[in-house]
PDB file of C-alpha atoms in Angstrom:
ATOM      1  CA  MET A   1      -0.306 -29.233 -11.898  1.00  0.00           C
ATOM      2  CA  VAL A   2      -1.319 -25.570 -11.774  1.00  0.00           C
ATOM      3  CA  ASN A   3       0.707 -23.356 -14.121  1.00  0.00           C
ATOM      4  CA  PRO A   4       2.358 -20.543 -12.082  1.00  0.00           C
ATOM      5  CA  ASN A   5       1.478 -18.013 -14.807  1.00  0.00           C
ATOM      6  CA  ASP A   6      -2.169 -18.916 -14.267  1.00  0.00           C
ATOM      7  CA  ILE A   7      -2.171 -18.168 -10.523  1.00  0.00           C
ATOM      8  CA  THR A   8      -2.909 -15.051  -8.492  1.00  0.00           C
ATOM      9  CA  ALA A   9      -1.603 -15.311  -4.933  1.00  0.00           C
ATOM     10  CA  CYS A  10      -4.238 -13.767  -2.649  1.00  0.00           C
ATOM     11  CA  ILE A  11      -3.284 -12.990   0.938  1.00  0.00           C
ATOM     12  CA  LEU A  12      -6.196 -12.619   3.341  1.00  0.00           C
ATOM     13  CA  ALA A  13      -5.508  -9.856   5.842  1.00  0.00           C
ATOM     14  CA  GLY A  14      -8.985  -8.412   6.195  1.00  0.00           C
ATOM     15  CA  GLY A  15     -10.246 -10.130   9.318  1.00  0.00           C
ATOM     16  CA  LYS A  16     -11.486  -8.279  12.376  1.00  0.00           C
ATOM     17  CA  SER A  17      -8.750  -9.820  14.567  1.00  0.00           C
ATOM     18  CA  SER A  18     -11.273  -9.615  17.431  1.00  0.00           C
ATOM     19  CA  ARG A  19      -9.555 -12.318  19.494  1.00  0.00           C
ATOM     20  CA  MET A  20      -6.115 -10.768  18.943  1.00  0.00           C
ATOM     21  CA  GLY A  21      -7.238  -7.207  19.621  1.00  0.00           C
ATOM     22  CA  THR A  22      -4.986  -5.790  16.894  1.00  0.00           C
ATOM     23  CA  ASP A  23      -4.326  -6.306  13.186  1.00  0.00           C
ATOM     24  CA  LYS A  24      -2.687  -9.759  13.017  1.00  0.00           C
ATOM     25  CA  GLY A  25      -0.961  -9.303   9.694  1.00  0.00           C
ATOM     26  CA  LEU A  26       1.114  -6.408  11.016  1.00  0.00           C
ATOM     27  CA  LEU A  27       2.347  -8.167  14.177  1.00  0.00           C
ATOM     28  CA  LEU A  28       6.092  -8.779  14.124  1.00  0.00           C
ATOM     29  CA  LEU A  29       7.892 -12.112  14.137  1.00  0.00           C
ATOM     30  CA  ASN A  30      11.676 -11.774  14.040  1.00  0.00           C
ATOM     31  CA  GLN A  31      11.297  -8.066  13.214  1.00  0.00           C
ATOM     32  CA  LYS A  32       9.124  -8.837  10.186  1.00  0.00           C
ATOM     33  CA  PRO A  33       5.311  -8.435   9.913  1.00  0.00           C
ATOM     34  CA  LEU A  34       3.419 -11.738   9.722  1.00  0.00           C
ATOM     35  CA  ILE A  35       2.119 -10.790   6.275  1.00  0.00           C
ATOM     36  CA  GLN A  36       5.709 -10.361   5.032  1.00  0.00           C
ATOM     37  CA  HIS A  37       6.419 -13.958   6.060  1.00  0.00           C
ATOM     38  CA  ILE A  38       3.513 -15.003   3.811  1.00  0.00           C
ATOM     39  CA  ILE A  39       4.687 -12.797   0.929  1.00  0.00           C
ATOM     40  CA  ASP A  40       8.179 -14.303   1.228  1.00  0.00           C
ATOM     41  CA  ALA A  41       6.722 -17.843   1.111  1.00  0.00           C
ATOM     42  CA  ILE A  42       5.060 -17.304  -2.279  1.00  0.00           C
ATOM     43  CA  PRO A  43       7.193 -19.060  -4.917  1.00  0.00           C
ATOM     44  CA  ASN A  44       9.008 -16.649  -7.238  1.00  0.00           C
ATOM     45  CA  SER A  45       7.240 -18.269 -10.192  1.00  0.00           C
ATOM     46  CA  ILE A  46       3.912 -16.757  -9.022  1.00  0.00           C
ATOM     47  CA  ILE A  47       4.171 -13.110 -10.022  1.00  0.00           C
ATOM     48  CA  ASN A  48       0.497 -12.084  -9.691  1.00  0.00           C
ATOM     49  CA  GLN A  49      -0.234 -11.104  -6.087  1.00  0.00           C
ATOM     50  CA  ILE A  50      -2.988  -9.229  -4.262  1.00  0.00           C
ATOM     51  CA  ILE A  51      -3.869  -8.516  -0.623  1.00  0.00           C
ATOM     52  CA  ILE A  52      -7.457  -8.596   0.632  1.00  0.00           C
ATOM     53  CA  ALA A  53      -7.633  -6.164   3.562  1.00  0.00           C
ATOM     54  CA  ASN A  54     -10.000  -3.547   4.915  1.00  0.00           C
ATOM     55  CA  SER A  55      -7.179  -1.218   5.903  1.00  0.00           C
ATOM     56  CA  ASP A  56      -4.756   0.997   4.010  1.00  0.00           C
ATOM     57  CA  SER A  57      -2.032  -0.157   6.441  1.00  0.00           C
ATOM     58  CA  TYR A  58      -1.041  -2.746   3.835  1.00  0.00           C
ATOM     59  CA  SER A  59      -0.243  -0.284   1.024  1.00  0.00           C
ATOM     60  CA  PRO A  60       3.504  -0.123   1.939  1.00  0.00           C
ATOM     61  CA  PHE A  61       3.913  -3.750   0.806  1.00  0.00           C
ATOM     62  CA  SER A  62       3.699  -2.659  -2.866  1.00  0.00           C
ATOM     63  CA  ILE A  63       1.031  -5.255  -3.691  1.00  0.00           C
ATOM     64  CA  PRO A  64      -2.474  -4.201  -4.826  1.00  0.00           C
ATOM     65  CA  VAL A  65      -4.874  -4.114  -1.850  1.00  0.00           C
ATOM     66  CA  TYR A  66      -8.630  -4.731  -2.222  1.00  0.00           C
ATOM     67  CA  SER A  67     -11.290  -4.334   0.464  1.00  0.00           C
ATOM     68  CA  ASP A  68     -13.917  -7.022   0.997  1.00  0.00           C
ATOM     69  CA  ILE A  69     -16.746  -6.600  -1.504  1.00  0.00           C
ATOM     70  CA  ILE A  70     -19.143  -8.096   1.046  1.00  0.00           C
ATOM     71  CA  PRO A  71     -17.823  -7.141   4.505  1.00  0.00           C
ATOM     72  CA  ASP A  72     -17.971  -9.144   7.728  1.00  0.00           C
ATOM     73  CA  CYS A  73     -18.161 -12.584   6.074  1.00  0.00           C
ATOM     74  CA  GLY A  74     -14.810 -13.946   7.239  1.00  0.00           C
ATOM     75  CA  PRO A  75     -12.531 -15.923   4.929  1.00  0.00           C
ATOM     76  CA  LEU A  76     -15.418 -16.782   2.582  1.00  0.00           C
ATOM     77  CA  GLY A  77     -15.906 -13.065   1.945  1.00  0.00           C
ATOM     78  CA  GLY A  78     -12.159 -12.820   1.352  1.00  0.00           C
ATOM     79  CA  ILE A  79     -12.119 -15.630  -1.189  1.00  0.00           C
ATOM     80  CA  PHE A  80     -15.097 -14.033  -2.964  1.00  0.00           C
ATOM     81  CA  THR A  81     -13.203 -10.741  -3.263  1.00  0.00           C
ATOM     82  CA  ALA A  82     -10.053 -12.563  -4.384  1.00  0.00           C
ATOM     83  CA  LEU A  83     -11.926 -14.510  -7.073  1.00  0.00           C
ATOM     84  CA  LYS A  84     -13.555 -11.296  -8.314  1.00  0.00           C
ATOM     85  CA  HIS A  85     -10.223  -9.469  -8.671  1.00  0.00           C
ATOM     86  CA  ALA A  86      -8.049 -12.330  -9.987  1.00  0.00           C
ATOM     87  CA  LYS A  87      -7.125 -12.073 -13.641  1.00  0.00           C
ATOM     88  CA  THR A  88      -6.002 -15.699 -13.760  1.00  0.00           C
ATOM     89  CA  ASP A  89      -7.868 -19.025 -13.771  1.00  0.00           C
ATOM     90  CA  TRP A  90      -6.567 -20.000 -10.318  1.00  0.00           C
ATOM     91  CA  ILE A  91      -5.998 -18.264  -7.023  1.00  0.00           C
ATOM     92  CA  LEU A  92      -3.621 -19.317  -4.282  1.00  0.00           C
ATOM     93  CA  LEU A  93      -5.381 -18.418  -1.053  1.00  0.00           C
ATOM     94  CA  LEU A  94      -3.118 -17.699   1.935  1.00  0.00           C
ATOM     95  CA  SER A  95      -4.176 -16.389   5.333  1.00  0.00           C
ATOM     96  CA  CYS A  96      -1.804 -13.916   6.997  1.00  0.00           C
ATOM     97  CA  ASP A  97      -2.151 -15.720  10.335  1.00  0.00           C
ATOM     98  CA  ILE A  98      -0.245 -18.860   9.290  1.00  0.00           C
ATOM     99  CA  PRO A  99       3.209 -17.223   9.062  1.00  0.00           C
ATOM    100  CA  LEU A 100       5.221 -20.460   9.120  1.00  0.00           C
ATOM    101  CA  ILE A 101       4.052 -21.504   5.644  1.00  0.00           C
ATOM    102  CA  ASN A 102       6.944 -21.812   3.188  1.00  0.00           C
ATOM    103  CA  SER A 103       7.428 -22.079  -0.556  1.00  0.00           C
ATOM    104  CA  SER A 104       7.993 -25.875  -0.457  1.00  0.00           C
ATOM    105  CA  ILE A 105       4.542 -26.323   1.092  1.00  0.00           C
ATOM    106  CA  ILE A 106       2.967 -24.204  -1.640  1.00  0.00           C
ATOM    107  CA  GLU A 107       4.937 -25.792  -4.492  1.00  0.00           C
ATOM    108  CA  ASN A 108       3.947 -29.276  -3.333  1.00  0.00           C
ATOM    109  CA  LEU A 109       0.269 -28.309  -3.666  1.00  0.00           C
ATOM    110  CA  MET A 110       0.913 -26.551  -6.974  1.00  0.00           C
ATOM    111  CA  HIS A 111       2.358 -29.735  -8.497  1.00  0.00           C
ATOM    112  CA  THR A 112      -0.646 -31.870  -7.538  1.00  0.00           C
ATOM    113  CA  GLN A 113      -2.382 -33.522 -10.490  1.00  0.00           C
ATOM    114  CA  THR A 114      -6.173 -33.311 -10.228  1.00  0.00           C
ATOM    115  CA  ASP A 115      -9.228 -32.214 -12.169  1.00  0.00           C
ATOM    116  CA  LYS A 116     -10.940 -30.827  -9.047  1.00  0.00           C
ATOM    117  CA  LYS A 117     -11.611 -27.104  -8.567  1.00  0.00           C
ATOM    118  CA  GLY A 118      -9.651 -26.836  -5.338  1.00  0.00           C
ATOM    119  CA  ILE A 119      -6.471 -28.284  -3.819  1.00  0.00           C
ATOM    120  CA  VAL A 120      -5.826 -28.100  -0.066  1.00  0.00           C
ATOM    121  CA  TYR A 121      -3.962 -29.996   2.631  1.00  0.00           C
ATOM    122  CA  ALA A 122      -5.679 -32.307   5.098  1.00  0.00           C
ATOM    123  CA  SER A 123      -4.534 -33.788   8.399  1.00  0.00           C
ATOM    124  CA  ASN A 124      -6.483 -35.795  10.995  1.00  0.00           C
ATOM    125  CA  GLN A 125      -9.667 -35.599   8.869  1.00  0.00           C
ATOM    126  CA  LYS A 126      -9.400 -31.777   8.907  1.00  0.00           C
ATOM    127  CA  LEU A 127      -8.965 -29.657   5.805  1.00  0.00           C
ATOM    128  CA  HIS A 128      -6.682 -26.615   5.766  1.00  0.00           C
ATOM    129  CA  PRO A 129      -8.576 -24.335   3.342  1.00  0.00           C
ATOM    130  CA  LEU A 130      -6.615 -21.151   4.040  1.00  0.00           C
ATOM    131  CA  CYS A 131      -3.557 -22.434   2.228  1.00  0.00           C
ATOM    132  CA  GLY A 132      -4.920 -23.748  -1.037  1.00  0.00           C
ATOM    133  CA  PHE A 133      -5.568 -23.364  -4.727  1.00  0.00           C
ATOM    134  CA  TYR A 134      -9.058 -22.571  -6.045  1.00  0.00           C
ATOM    135  CA  HIS A 135     -10.307 -22.312  -9.624  1.00  0.00           C
ATOM    136  CA  VAL A 136     -12.205 -19.127 -10.449  1.00  0.00           C
ATOM    137  CA  SER A 137     -15.130 -21.230 -11.700  1.00  0.00           C
ATOM    138  CA  ILE A 138     -16.195 -21.677  -8.044  1.00  0.00           C
ATOM    139  CA  LEU A 139     -17.167 -17.980  -7.857  1.00  0.00           C
ATOM    140  CA  SER A 140     -20.906 -18.593  -8.263  1.00  0.00           C
ATOM    141  CA  GLU A 141     -20.871 -21.286  -5.547  1.00  0.00           C
ATOM    142  CA  VAL A 142     -19.059 -18.922  -3.177  1.00  0.00           C
ATOM    143  CA  GLU A 143     -21.538 -16.133  -3.942  1.00  0.00           C
ATOM    144  CA  THR A 144     -24.493 -18.462  -3.358  1.00  0.00           C
ATOM    145  CA  ARG A 145     -23.101 -19.473   0.022  1.00  0.00           C
ATOM    146  CA  LEU A 146     -22.459 -15.842   1.007  1.00  0.00           C
ATOM    147  CA  ILE A 147     -26.022 -14.844   0.131  1.00  0.00           C
ATOM    148  CA  ALA A 148     -27.344 -17.795   2.155  1.00  0.00           C
ATOM    149  CA  GLY A 149     -25.129 -16.881   5.127  1.00  0.00           C
ATOM    150  CA  GLU A 150     -23.285 -20.220   4.895  1.00  0.00           C
ATOM    151  CA  LEU A 151     -19.806 -18.914   5.681  1.00  0.00           C
ATOM    152  CA  LYS A 152     -17.847 -22.008   6.721  1.00  0.00           C
ATOM    153  CA  MET A 153     -14.821 -22.673   4.499  1.00  0.00           C
ATOM    154  CA  GLN A 154     -14.852 -26.374   5.446  1.00  0.00           C
ATOM    155  CA  GLU A 155     -18.371 -26.698   4.009  1.00  0.00           C
ATOM    156  CA  LEU A 156     -17.348 -24.904   0.816  1.00  0.00           C
ATOM    157  CA  CYS A 157     -14.460 -27.342   0.404  1.00  0.00           C
ATOM    158  CA  HIS A 158     -16.836 -30.305   0.693  1.00  0.00           C
ATOM    159  CA  THR A 159     -19.290 -28.745  -1.764  1.00  0.00           C
ATOM    160  CA  ILE A 160     -16.781 -27.913  -4.529  1.00  0.00           C
ATOM    161  CA  PRO A 161     -15.273 -30.559  -3.705  1.00  0.00           C
ATOM    162  CA  VAL A 162     -11.541 -30.060  -3.229  1.00  0.00           C
ATOM    163  CA  PHE A 163      -8.709 -32.514  -3.714  1.00  0.00           C
ATOM    164  CA  ALA A 164      -7.196 -33.120  -0.273  1.00  0.00           C
ATOM    165  CA  VAL A 165      -3.445 -33.710  -0.124  1.00  0.00           C
ATOM    166  CA  ASP A 166      -2.184 -35.485   2.999  1.00  0.00           C
ATOM    167  CA  LEU A 167      -0.157 -32.991   5.008  1.00  0.00           C
ATOM    168  CA  PRO A 168       3.334 -34.439   5.558  1.00  0.00           C
ATOM    169  CA  GLN A 169       4.158 -34.719   9.252  1.00  0.00           C
ATOM    170  CA  GLN A 170       7.237 -32.496   8.916  1.00  0.00           C
ATOM    171  CA  TRP A 171       4.978 -29.582   7.930  1.00  0.00           C
ATOM    172  CA  ALA A 172       2.318 -30.017  10.633  1.00  0.00           C
ATOM    173  CA  ASN A 173       3.712 -27.184  12.795  1.00  0.00           C
ATOM    174  CA  ASN A 174       3.813 -24.833   9.790  1.00  0.00           C
ATOM    175  CA  PHE A 175       0.022 -24.657   9.925  1.00  0.00           C
ATOM    176  CA  LYS A 176      -0.098 -23.137  13.413  1.00  0.00           C
ATOM    177  CA  ASN A 177      -2.819 -20.504  13.320  1.00  0.00           C
ATOM    178  CA  ILE A 178      -2.135 -17.267  15.204  1.00  0.00           C
ATOM    179  CA  ASN A 179      -5.483 -16.007  16.561  1.00  0.00           C
ATOM    180  CA  THR A 180      -4.921 -14.900  20.142  1.00  0.00           C
ATOM    181  CA  PRO A 181      -2.256 -13.066  22.167  1.00  0.00           C
ATOM    182  CA  THR A 182      -1.361 -16.453  23.697  1.00  0.00           C
ATOM    183  CA  ASP A 183      -0.831 -17.962  20.228  1.00  0.00           C
ATOM    184  CA  TYR A 184       1.344 -15.005  19.283  1.00  0.00           C
ATOM    185  CA  ASN A 185       3.427 -15.112  22.478  1.00  0.00           C
ATOM    186  CA  THR A 186       3.980 -18.854  22.023  1.00  0.00           C
ATOM    187  CA  LEU A 187       5.051 -18.318  18.413  1.00  0.00           C
ATOM    188  CA  GLN A 188       7.490 -15.577  19.408  1.00  0.00           C
ATOM    189  CA  HIS A 189       8.967 -17.741  22.151  1.00  0.00           C
ATOM    190  CA  GLU A 190       9.407 -20.764  19.846  1.00  0.00           C
ATOM    191  CA  TYR A 191      10.656 -19.010  16.718  1.00  0.00           C
ATOM    192  CA  ALA A 192      12.401 -15.842  17.855  1.00  0.00           C
TER     193      ALA A 192
END
């Protein structure tokens, strides 16, 4: 189990959103920005929170915002920045484009017993690294991969390695990733 006092929740909102054409985290779902859905899903026991974004559009959320230290490296660059700024032993990494995540999903991961340096969900032999816990001791591995241009989060998870928790079927839809206007329109239609 990861102690909530030893966690910094890090919301990734710094992507280029090239497929969406606009900043994903600020898109509205039920009159609330996607990033606010993520903020609301963070269990109350986790008080340390930061946003990784390359825009000052996120300052109104009253959470410290940090730009990518190494830009244009996708989520791996985001996790590097998060690990650098965290003042706790663990980070909870959450991407702003999975707005259906909820606190039960996060708490289930948080209560997992393991000695591994990462805890993520897995379904159909696929890891879900953008909703997971990572120990700050992986910083050097992340930096090595960034320098080498090896940016895939799945590969990082296999290298660490992470502890993979089977994703319960009732939460499968909560991991819908919103990347394109079609994804967003579908989400609005289903959950408005």
